[in-house]
Amino acid sequence: MLLNHGFAQTLRQPLYALLLATLIGALPLSASANPPMVPQRDAQTAFGGALPARDAALLDASLASHIERQQLLNSQHLVGSQLRTLDFFHKTFTVLRGGKRTVFDAELLGTWWPESRRWAWEAVERVPDLKDPKRKSFATGSALTRLYGREHSIDILQTDTAQLASEEAAWYLCAFAAQLNQATGVLVSIGSELVAGGQEGQKAVVKRYYLLSHPKVAEATPSGNGKAKAPAR
């Protein structure tokens, strides 16, 4: 599902982030279904032949479950929704649909710049005990994926940034991360940011990929303002 928030992610200070979260929360978003993000080529071709055969096979194997995951996300939560809200400050994604309010955890996984074909994993903000099986949350969407890359010597999963042959390659990375994290699905936001070293005011399109997880469903209030009643026990 694509969200177009323009300058949204260029503001970093907490005060701006809080204001931005409030503004975005009041905006009605498109009720169209989430694009399937299904690559039309195998992983090795999508990466321009740059992957070790073992790594390409690992990414290929994650695609089927990714497609199923995205289809369920669409059919159970997104299709026919009346309002969608991506809150950058609280790291949540909220959907109003059929009198229900569903709130997902929305962890930033990585960023894709189409013009330069550059992918960047979101930096881990802190170092939790990721090997503790009781921990169901993670510092950022990329934390467990990059840990897996380090433990299994997979360069494309642990490098900070990478040049990719196509956006399909980024979709494969998202598919594997979603499977590894047992996420509900993947969300895409589309915006723009100033080009470093470019002409004044020059901007580039940027896409940010989020892992959605831990959906919490409650009854929406009759007023439709997005606030929820306490879920029934």
PDB file of C-alpha atoms in Angstrom, residues 32-219:
ATOM      1  CA  SER A  32      -7.098   1.174  -2.591  1.00  0.00           C
ATOM      2  CA  ALA A  33      -5.578  -2.222  -1.939  1.00  0.00           C
ATOM      3  CA  ASN A  34      -1.930  -2.724  -1.167  1.00  0.00           C
ATOM      4  CA  PRO A  35       0.081  -3.389  -4.368  1.00  0.00           C
ATOM      5  CA  PRO A  36       1.326  -6.991  -4.214  1.00  0.00           C
ATOM      6  CA  MET A  37       5.009  -6.047  -4.633  1.00  0.00           C
ATOM      7  CA  VAL A  38       5.569  -9.326  -6.469  1.00  0.00           C
ATOM      8  CA  PRO A  39       8.790  -9.455  -8.526  1.00  0.00           C
ATOM      9  CA  GLN A  40       8.355 -10.702 -12.073  1.00  0.00           C
ATOM     10  CA  ARG A  41      11.868 -12.187 -12.159  1.00  0.00           C
ATOM     11  CA  ASP A  42      13.838 -14.538  -9.954  1.00  0.00           C
ATOM     12  CA  ALA A  43      16.125 -13.038  -7.310  1.00  0.00           C
ATOM     13  CA  GLN A  44      19.359 -13.559  -9.233  1.00  0.00           C
ATOM     14  CA  THR A  45      17.970 -11.708 -12.267  1.00  0.00           C
ATOM     15  CA  ALA A  46      16.452  -8.939 -10.110  1.00  0.00           C
ATOM     16  CA  PHE A  47      19.862  -8.361  -8.518  1.00  0.00           C
ATOM     17  CA  GLY A  48      21.588  -8.248 -11.903  1.00  0.00           C
ATOM     18  CA  GLY A  49      23.459 -11.505 -11.337  1.00  0.00           C
ATOM     19  CA  ALA A  50      25.353 -10.034  -8.384  1.00  0.00           C
ATOM     20  CA  LEU A  51      24.262 -12.497  -5.684  1.00  0.00           C
ATOM     21  CA  PRO A  52      25.968 -15.689  -4.570  1.00  0.00           C
ATOM     22  CA  ALA A  53      23.805 -18.639  -5.636  1.00  0.00           C
ATOM     23  CA  ARG A  54      23.078 -19.550  -2.003  1.00  0.00           C
ATOM     24  CA  ASP A  55      21.793 -16.060  -1.189  1.00  0.00           C
ATOM     25  CA  ALA A  56      19.634 -15.919  -4.326  1.00  0.00           C
ATOM     26  CA  ALA A  57      18.047 -19.255  -3.424  1.00  0.00           C
ATOM     27  CA  LEU A  58      17.307 -17.997   0.107  1.00  0.00           C
ATOM     28  CA  LEU A  59      15.513 -14.921  -1.240  1.00  0.00           C
ATOM     29  CA  ASP A  60      13.606 -16.930  -3.838  1.00  0.00           C
ATOM     30  CA  ALA A  61      12.349 -19.252  -1.103  1.00  0.00           C
ATOM     31  CA  SER A  62      10.838 -16.345   0.861  1.00  0.00           C
ATOM     32  CA  LEU A  63       8.670 -15.074  -2.000  1.00  0.00           C
ATOM     33  CA  ALA A  64       5.705 -17.471  -1.747  1.00  0.00           C
ATOM     34  CA  SER A  65       5.025 -16.698   1.909  1.00  0.00           C
ATOM     35  CA  HIS A  66       5.474 -12.983   1.192  1.00  0.00           C
ATOM     36  CA  ILE A  67       2.801 -13.051  -1.509  1.00  0.00           C
ATOM     37  CA  GLU A  68       0.409 -14.895   0.802  1.00  0.00           C
ATOM     38  CA  ARG A  69       1.171 -12.470   3.629  1.00  0.00           C
ATOM     39  CA  GLN A  70       0.447  -9.414   1.482  1.00  0.00           C
ATOM     40  CA  GLN A  71      -2.787 -10.911   0.152  1.00  0.00           C
ATOM     41  CA  LEU A  72      -4.020 -11.567   3.691  1.00  0.00           C
ATOM     42  CA  LEU A  73      -3.061  -8.052   4.771  1.00  0.00           C
ATOM     43  CA  ASN A  74      -5.126  -6.663   1.912  1.00  0.00           C
ATOM     44  CA  SER A  75      -8.181  -8.853   2.308  1.00  0.00           C
ATOM     45  CA  GLN A  76      -8.368  -8.769   6.113  1.00  0.00           C
ATOM     46  CA  HIS A  77      -7.444  -5.157   6.806  1.00  0.00           C
ATOM     47  CA  LEU A  78      -7.001  -2.840   3.808  1.00  0.00           C
ATOM     48  CA  VAL A  79      -9.564  -3.461   1.050  1.00  0.00           C
ATOM     49  CA  GLY A  80     -12.576  -1.221   1.639  1.00  0.00           C
ATOM     50  CA  SER A  81     -10.949   0.728   4.477  1.00  0.00           C
ATOM     51  CA  GLN A  82     -12.221   4.246   5.158  1.00  0.00           C
ATOM     52  CA  LEU A  83      -9.104   5.790   6.709  1.00  0.00           C
ATOM     53  CA  ARG A  84      -5.421   4.952   6.961  1.00  0.00           C
ATOM     54  CA  THR A  85      -2.893   6.720   9.169  1.00  0.00           C
ATOM     55  CA  LEU A  86       0.865   6.280   9.279  1.00  0.00           C
ATOM     56  CA  ASP A  87       2.211   7.825  12.504  1.00  0.00           C
ATOM     57  CA  PHE A  88       5.987   8.272  12.249  1.00  0.00           C
ATOM     58  CA  PHE A  89       6.374   9.457  15.836  1.00  0.00           C
ATOM     59  CA  HIS A  90       4.613   6.544  17.540  1.00  0.00           C
ATOM     60  CA  LYS A  91       5.626   3.989  14.876  1.00  0.00           C
ATOM     61  CA  THR A  92       2.084   2.849  14.201  1.00  0.00           C
ATOM     62  CA  PHE A  93      -0.162   2.326  11.195  1.00  0.00           C
ATOM     63  CA  THR A  94      -3.902   2.599  11.817  1.00  0.00           C
ATOM     64  CA  VAL A  95      -6.730   1.377   9.592  1.00  0.00           C
ATOM     65  CA  LEU A  96     -10.457   2.099   9.992  1.00  0.00           C
ATOM     66  CA  ARG A  97     -12.588  -0.508   8.239  1.00  0.00           C
ATOM     67  CA  GLY A  98     -16.133  -1.707   8.760  1.00  0.00           C
ATOM     68  CA  GLY A  99     -16.517  -0.154  12.209  1.00  0.00           C
ATOM     69  CA  LYS A 100     -13.211  -1.636  13.374  1.00  0.00           C
ATOM     70  CA  ARG A 101      -9.982   0.156  14.187  1.00  0.00           C
ATOM     71  CA  THR A 102      -6.789  -1.853  13.676  1.00  0.00           C
ATOM     72  CA  VAL A 103      -3.442  -0.532  14.912  1.00  0.00           C
ATOM     73  CA  PHE A 104      -0.222  -2.132  13.672  1.00  0.00           C
ATOM     74  CA  ASP A 105       3.313  -1.653  14.892  1.00  0.00           C
ATOM     75  CA  ALA A 106       5.081  -0.028  11.913  1.00  0.00           C
ATOM     76  CA  GLU A 107       8.869  -0.444  12.070  1.00  0.00           C
ATOM     77  CA  LEU A 108      10.977   1.186   9.367  1.00  0.00           C
ATOM     78  CA  LEU A 109      12.876  -1.507   7.474  1.00  0.00           C
ATOM     79  CA  GLY A 110      14.778   0.376   4.801  1.00  0.00           C
ATOM     80  CA  THR A 111      14.754   3.130   2.186  1.00  0.00           C
ATOM     81  CA  TRP A 112      14.910   2.957  -1.610  1.00  0.00           C
ATOM     82  CA  TRP A 113      15.934   5.832  -3.883  1.00  0.00           C
ATOM     83  CA  PRO A 114      14.622   4.971  -7.390  1.00  0.00           C
ATOM     84  CA  GLU A 115      16.752   7.495  -9.296  1.00  0.00           C
ATOM     85  CA  SER A 116      20.083   6.368  -7.845  1.00  0.00           C
ATOM     86  CA  ARG A 117      18.936   2.755  -7.307  1.00  0.00           C
ATOM     87  CA  ARG A 118      20.266   2.842  -3.765  1.00  0.00           C
ATOM     88  CA  TRP A 119      18.958   0.809  -0.839  1.00  0.00           C
ATOM     89  CA  ALA A 120      19.731   1.615   2.804  1.00  0.00           C
ATOM     90  CA  TRP A 121      18.809  -0.540   5.772  1.00  0.00           C
ATOM     91  CA  GLU A 122      17.412   1.418   8.689  1.00  0.00           C
ATOM     92  CA  ALA A 123      20.074   1.792  11.359  1.00  0.00           C
ATOM     93  CA  VAL A 124      19.510  -0.051  14.630  1.00  0.00           C
ATOM     94  CA  GLU A 125      18.870   2.600  17.266  1.00  0.00           C
ATOM     95  CA  ARG A 126      19.886   0.464  20.228  1.00  0.00           C
ATOM     96  CA  VAL A 127      21.226  -3.027  20.806  1.00  0.00           C
ATOM     97  CA  PRO A 128      18.621  -5.254  22.492  1.00  0.00           C
ATOM     98  CA  ASP A 129      19.125  -8.942  23.202  1.00  0.00           C
ATOM     99  CA  LEU A 130      17.855 -10.061  19.805  1.00  0.00           C
ATOM    100  CA  LYS A 131      18.606 -13.713  20.550  1.00  0.00           C
ATOM    101  CA  ASP A 132      16.171 -13.801  23.467  1.00  0.00           C
ATOM    102  CA  PRO A 133      13.178 -15.776  22.088  1.00  0.00           C
ATOM    103  CA  LYS A 134      10.863 -13.997  24.540  1.00  0.00           C
ATOM    104  CA  ARG A 135      11.471 -10.666  22.818  1.00  0.00           C
ATOM    105  CA  LYS A 136       8.790 -10.078  20.207  1.00  0.00           C
ATOM    106  CA  SER A 137       9.779  -6.509  19.370  1.00  0.00           C
ATOM    107  CA  PHE A 138      12.921  -5.140  17.773  1.00  0.00           C
ATOM    108  CA  ALA A 139      14.764  -1.832  17.675  1.00  0.00           C
ATOM    109  CA  THR A 140      13.950  -1.197  14.019  1.00  0.00           C
ATOM    110  CA  GLY A 141      12.501  -3.305  11.280  1.00  0.00           C
ATOM    111  CA  SER A 142      15.976  -4.212  10.044  1.00  0.00           C
ATOM    112  CA  ALA A 143      17.513  -5.387  13.327  1.00  0.00           C
ATOM    113  CA  LEU A 144      16.765  -9.110  13.124  1.00  0.00           C
ATOM    114  CA  THR A 145      17.453  -9.211   9.397  1.00  0.00           C
ATOM    115  CA  ARG A 146      20.902  -7.676   9.752  1.00  0.00           C
ATOM    116  CA  LEU A 147      21.694  -9.941  12.672  1.00  0.00           C
ATOM    117  CA  TYR A 148      20.802 -12.925  10.480  1.00  0.00           C
ATOM    118  CA  GLY A 149      23.056 -11.546   7.764  1.00  0.00           C
ATOM    119  CA  ARG A 150      26.009 -11.274  10.135  1.00  0.00           C
ATOM    120  CA  GLU A 151      25.499 -14.742  11.591  1.00  0.00           C
ATOM    121  CA  HIS A 152      25.199 -16.373   8.149  1.00  0.00           C
ATOM    122  CA  SER A 153      27.711 -14.192   6.266  1.00  0.00           C
ATOM    123  CA  ILE A 154      25.144 -12.756   3.823  1.00  0.00           C
ATOM    124  CA  ASP A 155      26.553  -9.443   2.627  1.00  0.00           C
ATOM    125  CA  ILE A 156      23.354  -7.992   1.161  1.00  0.00           C
ATOM    126  CA  LEU A 157      21.592  -8.325   4.530  1.00  0.00           C
ATOM    127  CA  GLN A 158      24.267  -6.709   6.660  1.00  0.00           C
ATOM    128  CA  THR A 159      25.719  -3.907   4.537  1.00  0.00           C
ATOM    129  CA  ASP A 160      24.468  -0.420   5.455  1.00  0.00           C
ATOM    130  CA  THR A 161      23.736   0.622   1.870  1.00  0.00           C
ATOM    131  CA  ALA A 162      23.816  -1.155  -1.476  1.00  0.00           C
ATOM    132  CA  GLN A 163      23.394  -0.387  -5.148  1.00  0.00           C
ATOM    133  CA  LEU A 164      20.615  -2.598  -6.506  1.00  0.00           C
ATOM    134  CA  ALA A 165      19.871  -3.439 -10.117  1.00  0.00           C
ATOM    135  CA  SER A 166      16.131  -2.877  -9.691  1.00  0.00           C
ATOM    136  CA  GLU A 167      13.369  -2.136  -7.202  1.00  0.00           C
ATOM    137  CA  GLU A 168      12.407  -5.793  -7.504  1.00  0.00           C
ATOM    138  CA  ALA A 169      15.617  -6.518  -5.601  1.00  0.00           C
ATOM    139  CA  ALA A 170      14.386  -4.295  -2.758  1.00  0.00           C
ATOM    140  CA  TRP A 171      11.103  -6.238  -2.754  1.00  0.00           C
ATOM    141  CA  TYR A 172      13.034  -9.476  -2.294  1.00  0.00           C
ATOM    142  CA  LEU A 173      14.832  -7.987   0.710  1.00  0.00           C
ATOM    143  CA  CYS A 174      11.476  -6.936   2.169  1.00  0.00           C
ATOM    144  CA  ALA A 175       9.982 -10.370   1.513  1.00  0.00           C
ATOM    145  CA  PHE A 176      12.798 -12.106   3.370  1.00  0.00           C
ATOM    146  CA  ALA A 177      12.694  -9.611   6.267  1.00  0.00           C
ATOM    147  CA  ALA A 178       8.927 -10.045   6.632  1.00  0.00           C
ATOM    148  CA  GLN A 179       9.300 -13.821   6.752  1.00  0.00           C
ATOM    149  CA  LEU A 180      12.183 -13.702   9.222  1.00  0.00           C
ATOM    150  CA  ASN A 181      10.300 -11.327  11.539  1.00  0.00           C
ATOM    151  CA  GLN A 182       6.965 -13.117  11.113  1.00  0.00           C
ATOM    152  CA  ALA A 183       5.471  -9.752  10.206  1.00  0.00           C
ATOM    153  CA  THR A 184       1.894  -9.224   9.088  1.00  0.00           C
ATOM    154  CA  GLY A 185       3.067  -7.549   5.886  1.00  0.00           C
ATOM    155  CA  VAL A 186       4.975  -4.702   4.279  1.00  0.00           C
ATOM    156  CA  LEU A 187       3.888  -1.083   3.866  1.00  0.00           C
ATOM    157  CA  VAL A 188       5.403   1.450   1.449  1.00  0.00           C
ATOM    158  CA  SER A 189       5.360   5.235   1.839  1.00  0.00           C
ATOM    159  CA  ILE A 190       6.345   7.486  -1.067  1.00  0.00           C
ATOM    160  CA  GLY A 191       7.803  10.930  -0.482  1.00  0.00           C
ATOM    161  CA  SER A 192      10.580  13.244  -1.561  1.00  0.00           C
ATOM    162  CA  GLU A 193      13.682  14.730  -0.022  1.00  0.00           C
ATOM    163  CA  LEU A 194      16.271  17.330  -0.926  1.00  0.00           C
ATOM    164  CA  VAL A 195      19.181  16.024  -3.002  1.00  0.00           C
ATOM    165  CA  ALA A 196      22.483  16.357  -1.143  1.00  0.00           C
ATOM    166  CA  GLY A 197      24.850  18.524  -3.164  1.00  0.00           C
ATOM    167  CA  GLY A 198      22.196  19.181  -5.806  1.00  0.00           C
ATOM    168  CA  GLN A 199      20.744  22.430  -7.023  1.00  0.00           C
ATOM    169  CA  GLU A 200      18.814  24.484  -4.488  1.00  0.00           C
ATOM    170  CA  GLY A 201      15.386  22.981  -3.984  1.00  0.00           C
ATOM    171  CA  GLN A 202      16.159  19.895  -6.074  1.00  0.00           C
ATOM    172  CA  LYS A 203      14.304  16.866  -4.728  1.00  0.00           C
ATOM    173  CA  ALA A 204      14.349  13.152  -5.364  1.00  0.00           C
ATOM    174  CA  VAL A 205      11.639  10.527  -4.925  1.00  0.00           C
ATOM    175  CA  VAL A 206      12.187   8.257  -1.942  1.00  0.00           C
ATOM    176  CA  LYS A 207      10.321   5.115  -0.873  1.00  0.00           C
ATOM    177  CA  ARG A 208      10.363   3.827   2.679  1.00  0.00           C
ATOM    178  CA  TYR A 209       9.419   0.281   3.535  1.00  0.00           C
ATOM    179  CA  TYR A 210       7.858  -0.649   6.874  1.00  0.00           C
ATOM    180  CA  LEU A 211       7.196  -3.978   8.531  1.00  0.00           C
ATOM    181  CA  LEU A 212       3.671  -4.173   9.937  1.00  0.00           C
ATOM    182  CA  SER A 213       3.150  -6.474  12.908  1.00  0.00           C
ATOM    183  CA  HIS A 214       1.074  -7.123  16.041  1.00  0.00           C
ATOM    184  CA  PRO A 215      -2.316  -5.863  14.746  1.00  0.00           C
ATOM    185  CA  LYS A 216      -4.630  -4.793  17.565  1.00  0.00           C
ATOM    186  CA  VAL A 217      -8.327  -4.657  16.629  1.00  0.00           C
ATOM    187  CA  ALA A 218     -10.966  -2.690  18.537  1.00  0.00           C
ATOM    188  CA  GLU A 219     -14.377  -1.173  17.908  1.00  0.00           C
TER     189      GLU A 219
END
